[in-house]
XYZ file of C-alpha atoms in Angstrom:
349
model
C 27.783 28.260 -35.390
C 24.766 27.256 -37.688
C 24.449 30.584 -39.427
C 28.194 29.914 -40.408
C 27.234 26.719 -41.639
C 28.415 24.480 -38.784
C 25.006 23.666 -37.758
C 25.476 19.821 -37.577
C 28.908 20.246 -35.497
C 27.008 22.320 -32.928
C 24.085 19.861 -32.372
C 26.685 17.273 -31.983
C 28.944 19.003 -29.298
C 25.810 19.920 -27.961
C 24.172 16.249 -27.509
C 27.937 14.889 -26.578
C 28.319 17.830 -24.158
C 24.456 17.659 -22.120
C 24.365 14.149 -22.042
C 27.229 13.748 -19.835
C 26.164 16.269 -17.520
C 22.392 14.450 -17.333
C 24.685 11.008 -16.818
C 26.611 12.365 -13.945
C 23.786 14.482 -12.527
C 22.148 11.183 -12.372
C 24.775 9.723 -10.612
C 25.242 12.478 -8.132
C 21.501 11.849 -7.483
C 22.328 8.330 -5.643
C 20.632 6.103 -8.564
C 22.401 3.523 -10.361
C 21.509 1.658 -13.245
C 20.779 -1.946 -12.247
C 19.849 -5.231 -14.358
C 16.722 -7.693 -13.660
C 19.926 -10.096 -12.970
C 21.169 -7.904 -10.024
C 18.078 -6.786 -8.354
C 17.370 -10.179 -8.214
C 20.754 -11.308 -6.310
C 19.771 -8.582 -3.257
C 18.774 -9.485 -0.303
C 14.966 -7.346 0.172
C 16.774 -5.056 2.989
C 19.626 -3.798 0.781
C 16.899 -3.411 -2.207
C 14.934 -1.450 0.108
C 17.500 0.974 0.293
C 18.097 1.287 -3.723
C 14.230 2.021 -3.471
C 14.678 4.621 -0.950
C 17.257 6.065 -3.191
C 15.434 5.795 -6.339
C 12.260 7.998 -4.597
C 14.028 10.811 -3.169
C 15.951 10.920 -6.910
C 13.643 10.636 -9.184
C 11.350 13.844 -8.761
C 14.424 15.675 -8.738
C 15.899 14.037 -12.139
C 12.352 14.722 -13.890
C 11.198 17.814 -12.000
C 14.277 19.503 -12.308
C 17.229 18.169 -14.030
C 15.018 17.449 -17.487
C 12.905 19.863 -17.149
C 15.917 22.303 -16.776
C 17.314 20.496 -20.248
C 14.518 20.789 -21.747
C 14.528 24.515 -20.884
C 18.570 25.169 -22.213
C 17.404 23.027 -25.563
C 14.272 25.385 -25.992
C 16.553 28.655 -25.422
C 19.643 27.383 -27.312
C 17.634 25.711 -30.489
C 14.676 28.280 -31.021
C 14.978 28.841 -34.459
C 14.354 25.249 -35.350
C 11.792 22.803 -33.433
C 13.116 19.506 -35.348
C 16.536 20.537 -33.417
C 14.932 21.429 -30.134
C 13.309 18.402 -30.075
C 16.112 15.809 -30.985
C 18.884 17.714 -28.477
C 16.712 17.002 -26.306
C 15.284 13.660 -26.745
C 18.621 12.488 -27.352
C 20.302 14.217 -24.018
C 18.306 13.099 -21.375
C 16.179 9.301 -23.586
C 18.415 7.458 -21.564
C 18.405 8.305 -18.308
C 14.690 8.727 -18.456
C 14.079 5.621 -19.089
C 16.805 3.812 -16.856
C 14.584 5.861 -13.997
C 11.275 4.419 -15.402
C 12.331 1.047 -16.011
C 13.436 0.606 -12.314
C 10.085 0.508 -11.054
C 8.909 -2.580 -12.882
C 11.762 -4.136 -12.297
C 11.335 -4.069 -8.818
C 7.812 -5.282 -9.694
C 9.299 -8.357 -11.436
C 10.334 -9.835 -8.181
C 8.868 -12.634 -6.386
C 5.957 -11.127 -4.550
C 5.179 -11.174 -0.452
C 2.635 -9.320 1.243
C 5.728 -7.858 3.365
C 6.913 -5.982 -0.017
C 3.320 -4.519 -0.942
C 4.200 -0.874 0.802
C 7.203 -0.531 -1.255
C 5.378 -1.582 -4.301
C 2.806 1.627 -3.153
C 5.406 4.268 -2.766
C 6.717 3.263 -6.121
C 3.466 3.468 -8.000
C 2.680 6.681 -5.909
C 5.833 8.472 -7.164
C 5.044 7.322 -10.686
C 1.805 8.302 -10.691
C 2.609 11.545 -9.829
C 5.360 12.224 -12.088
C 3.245 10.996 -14.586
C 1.574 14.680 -15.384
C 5.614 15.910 -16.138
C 6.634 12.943 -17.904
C 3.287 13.328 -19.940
C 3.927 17.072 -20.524
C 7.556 16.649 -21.359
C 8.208 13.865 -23.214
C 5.496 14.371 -25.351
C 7.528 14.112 -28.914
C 7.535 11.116 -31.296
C 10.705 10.705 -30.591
C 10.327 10.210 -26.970
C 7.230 8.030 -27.121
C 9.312 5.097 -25.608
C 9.505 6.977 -22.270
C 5.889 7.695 -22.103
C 5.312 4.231 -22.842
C 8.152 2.787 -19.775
C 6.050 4.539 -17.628
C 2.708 3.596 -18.462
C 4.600 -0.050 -18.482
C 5.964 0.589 -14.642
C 2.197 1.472 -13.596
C 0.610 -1.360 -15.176
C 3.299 -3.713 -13.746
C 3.265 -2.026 -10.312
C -0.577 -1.968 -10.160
C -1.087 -5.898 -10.759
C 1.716 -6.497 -8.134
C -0.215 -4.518 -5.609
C -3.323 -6.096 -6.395
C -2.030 -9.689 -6.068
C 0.393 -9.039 -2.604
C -3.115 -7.841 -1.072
C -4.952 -10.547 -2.201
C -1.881 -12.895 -0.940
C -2.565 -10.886 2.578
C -5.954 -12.082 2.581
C -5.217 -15.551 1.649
C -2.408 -15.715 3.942
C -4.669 -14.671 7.099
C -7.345 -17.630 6.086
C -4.323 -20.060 5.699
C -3.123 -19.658 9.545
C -3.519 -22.600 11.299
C -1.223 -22.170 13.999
C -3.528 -24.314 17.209
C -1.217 -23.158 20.370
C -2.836 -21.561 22.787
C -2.360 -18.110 24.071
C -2.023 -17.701 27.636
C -4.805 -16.558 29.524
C -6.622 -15.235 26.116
C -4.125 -12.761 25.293
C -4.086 -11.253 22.040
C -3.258 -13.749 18.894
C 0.364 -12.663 17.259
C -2.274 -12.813 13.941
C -4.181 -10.186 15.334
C -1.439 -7.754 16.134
C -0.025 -8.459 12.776
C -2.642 -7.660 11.229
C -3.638 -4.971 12.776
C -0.353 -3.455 12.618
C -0.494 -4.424 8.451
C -3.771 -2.529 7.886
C -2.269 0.697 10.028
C 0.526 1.137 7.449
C -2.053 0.346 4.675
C -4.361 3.045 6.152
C -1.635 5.581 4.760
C -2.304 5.016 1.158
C -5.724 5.286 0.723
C -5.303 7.579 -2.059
C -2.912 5.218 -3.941
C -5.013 2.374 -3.648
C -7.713 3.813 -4.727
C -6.121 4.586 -7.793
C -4.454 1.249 -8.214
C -8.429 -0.534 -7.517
C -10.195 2.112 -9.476
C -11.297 0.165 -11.988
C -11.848 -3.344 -10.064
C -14.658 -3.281 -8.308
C -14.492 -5.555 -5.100
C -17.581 -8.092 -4.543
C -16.422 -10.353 -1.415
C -17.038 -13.876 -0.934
C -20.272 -13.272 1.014
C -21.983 -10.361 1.632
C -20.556 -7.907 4.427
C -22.853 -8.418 7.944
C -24.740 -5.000 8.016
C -23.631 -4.600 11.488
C -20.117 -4.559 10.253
C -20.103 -1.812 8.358
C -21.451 1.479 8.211
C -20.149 3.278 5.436
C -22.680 2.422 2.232
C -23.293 5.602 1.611
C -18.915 6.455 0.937
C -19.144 2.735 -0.714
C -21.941 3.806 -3.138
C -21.964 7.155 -5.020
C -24.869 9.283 -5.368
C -26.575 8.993 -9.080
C -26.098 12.526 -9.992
C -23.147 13.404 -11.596
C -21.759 9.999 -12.375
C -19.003 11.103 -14.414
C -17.790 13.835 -11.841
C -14.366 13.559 -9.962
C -15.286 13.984 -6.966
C -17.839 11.299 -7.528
C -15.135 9.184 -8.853
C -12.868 9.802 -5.782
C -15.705 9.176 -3.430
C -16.165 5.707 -4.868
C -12.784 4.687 -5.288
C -12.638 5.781 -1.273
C -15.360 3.626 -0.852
C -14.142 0.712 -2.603
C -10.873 0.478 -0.360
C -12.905 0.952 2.674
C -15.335 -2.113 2.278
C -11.767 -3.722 0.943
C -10.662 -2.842 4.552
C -13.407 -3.918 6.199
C -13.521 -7.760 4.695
C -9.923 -7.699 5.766
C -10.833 -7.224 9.339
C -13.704 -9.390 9.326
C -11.679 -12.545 8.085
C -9.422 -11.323 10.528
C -12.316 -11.736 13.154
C -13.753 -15.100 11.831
C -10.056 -16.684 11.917
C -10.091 -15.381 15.873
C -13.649 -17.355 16.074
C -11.812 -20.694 15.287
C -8.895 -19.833 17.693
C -11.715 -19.402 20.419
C -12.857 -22.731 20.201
C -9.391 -24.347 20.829
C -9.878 -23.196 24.483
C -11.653 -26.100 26.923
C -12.772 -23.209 29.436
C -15.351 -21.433 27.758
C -14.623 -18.462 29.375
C -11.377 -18.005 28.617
C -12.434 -18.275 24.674
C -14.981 -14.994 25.450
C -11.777 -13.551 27.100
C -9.541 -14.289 24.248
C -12.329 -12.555 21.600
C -13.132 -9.611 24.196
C -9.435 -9.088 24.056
C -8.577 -9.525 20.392
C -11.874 -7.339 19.394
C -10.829 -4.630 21.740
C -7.044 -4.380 20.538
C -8.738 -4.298 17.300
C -11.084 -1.145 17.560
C -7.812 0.185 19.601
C -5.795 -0.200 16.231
C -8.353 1.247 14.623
C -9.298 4.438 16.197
C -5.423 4.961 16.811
C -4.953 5.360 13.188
C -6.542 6.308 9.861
C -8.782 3.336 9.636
C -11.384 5.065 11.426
C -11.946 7.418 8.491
C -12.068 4.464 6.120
C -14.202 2.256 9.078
C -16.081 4.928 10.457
C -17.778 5.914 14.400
C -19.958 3.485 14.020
C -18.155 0.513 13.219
C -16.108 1.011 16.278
C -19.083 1.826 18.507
C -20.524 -1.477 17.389
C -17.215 -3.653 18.261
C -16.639 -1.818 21.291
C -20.207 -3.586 22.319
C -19.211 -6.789 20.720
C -15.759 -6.918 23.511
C -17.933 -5.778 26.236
C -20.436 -8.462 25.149
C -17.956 -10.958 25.281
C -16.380 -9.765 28.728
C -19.516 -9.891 30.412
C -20.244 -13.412 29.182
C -16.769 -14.362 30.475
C -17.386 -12.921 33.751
C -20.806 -14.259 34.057
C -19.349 -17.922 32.948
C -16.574 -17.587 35.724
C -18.609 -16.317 38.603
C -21.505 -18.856 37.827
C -18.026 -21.622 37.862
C -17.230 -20.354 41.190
C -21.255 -20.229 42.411
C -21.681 -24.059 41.594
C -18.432 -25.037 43.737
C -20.277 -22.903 47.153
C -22.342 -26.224 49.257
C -25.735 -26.318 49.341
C -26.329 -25.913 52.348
C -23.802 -23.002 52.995
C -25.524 -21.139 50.732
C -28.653 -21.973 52.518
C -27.356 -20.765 55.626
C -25.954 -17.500 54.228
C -29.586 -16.950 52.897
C -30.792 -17.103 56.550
C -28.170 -14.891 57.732
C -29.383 -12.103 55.879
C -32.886 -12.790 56.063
């Protein structure tokens, strides 16, 4: 058709023709194009599952639906790259960045701790389409996407950032005074426990997302707490090396992880004191501290805590069950008479 001279007619069928395959291929995917206004009238369970929707579609869409357009535009327009690269930008600009855009405005929602892990697996999946995207979209003309993207990560990032920092806060803020019965574990400690476990999982994401923010707590980390400097701290050769790079960021999130359970432990310190019976408060921290390092070497949180760390608070429960056995038998020695003690003396002399 453009050798007879029909060459605009062709590009036009063409563009008419792909587009509406990309728009229902889209649909067929599962994802739907949704406003700021709409996201924001679900309820977080039924957005949860236009999330789950939107991850398991989009490496398809960019992995193989564009891709494969941008594959037919290549083939069909090879005699002219100014062709090639408008079919294509025009075909599939769109729905590109309707997928992109979705992302941040998820991001744009009111923020909860509860939403971070969501947050992660949508930065995760951007992140690693990014390399494609990057690759494909490379033209001029398709700078916008490029730029929706870089958008959805910056977004996505700060959101993560702030939700963990809103973890942390939320932890100090407890103030909950009832007592648990017979030193039990704390419903704080088991949520929090259970929070790090899931958080465990994407190491590799936050890392990326704290790469360039490095972490200086309030006060300086007890060196009995942690034992992982030398992950924390990268060696001074080969500063600029990835590995290197990786190391650190792996470091960063583990002394991240580590303040985490600490304020963790110095809210269950307060809590202790609430108990008259100072037993029971050495029962309630032997408890807590040992469903702790439980937590911990269940999961991934002993790579980012290490041996040591839970060697050292497995010593810190027993330290504080044998102080609340030593405070309850010593209870039950000063209620024994006198003289019935005296007596039992003689007997066994």
């Amino acid at each position: 058709m453009i050798s007879a001279g029909y060459g605009m007619e062709c590009v036009r069928v063409f563009k008419t023709m792909r587009k509406s395959f990309v728009d229902e291929s889209v649909r067929r995917l599962g994802f739907e194009r949704l406003t700021q206004s709409q996201i924001h009238k679900f309820e977080w369970e039924a957005l949860e599952s236009k999330i789950r929707d939107w991850l398991a579609a989009a490496p398809v869409a960019f992995r193989a639906l564009f891709t494969g357009e941008r594959l037919l535009c290549d083939r069909v327009f090879a005699g002219s790259d100014s062709i090639r690269e408008s079919c294509f930008a025009d075909v599939t600009r769109d729905a590109a960045a309707r997928f992109l855009a979705f992302p941040e405005l998820v991001a744009r929602l009111k923020r909860s701790p509860e939403k971070l892990f969501r947050i992660l697996d949508l930065h995760n999946a951007v992140a690693e389409l990014w390399p494609d995207i990057e690759s494909m979209f490379r033209f001029e003309s398709t700078a916008a996407i490029r730029k929706q993207a870089v958008n959805s990560l910056l977004r996505l990032t700060e959101v993560a950032r702030s939700s963990l920092a809103e973890f942390e806060a939320a932890i100090q803020r407890d103030a909950s005074r009832s007592l648990i019965t017979v030193g039990d574990v704390h419903p704080l400690t088991r949520y929090v426990m259970n929070y790090l476990v899931f958080l465990a999982n994407y190491q590799q994401t936050l890392a990326d997302i704290f790469a360039d923010l490095a972490f200086e707590p309030p006060s300086p980390l007890p060196e009995s707490f942690f034992d992982a400097a030398e992950v924390a701290t990268p060696p001074s050769s080969s500063p600029t090396s990835a590995s290197t790079t990786s190391s650190a960021a792996s470091g960063s999130i583990s002394v991240r992880i580590a303040w985490l359970v600490l304020v963790l432990i110095c809210k269950l310190d307060v809590k202790a004191e609430l108990y008259r019976e100072v037993a029971l408060s050495y029962l309630f921290l032997a408890n807590n501290i040992q469903f702790i390092v439980r937590k911990v070497k269940e999961s991934k949180l002993r790579l980012l805590l290490g041996d040591l760390w839970v060697a050292r608070h497995e010593a810190k429960a027993r330290h504080h069950a044998a102080s609340c056995e030593r405070l309850a038998w010593s209870k039950v020695a000063a209620t024994v008479p006198a003289d019935t003690s005296a007596e039992l003396d003689a007997r066994e002399a």
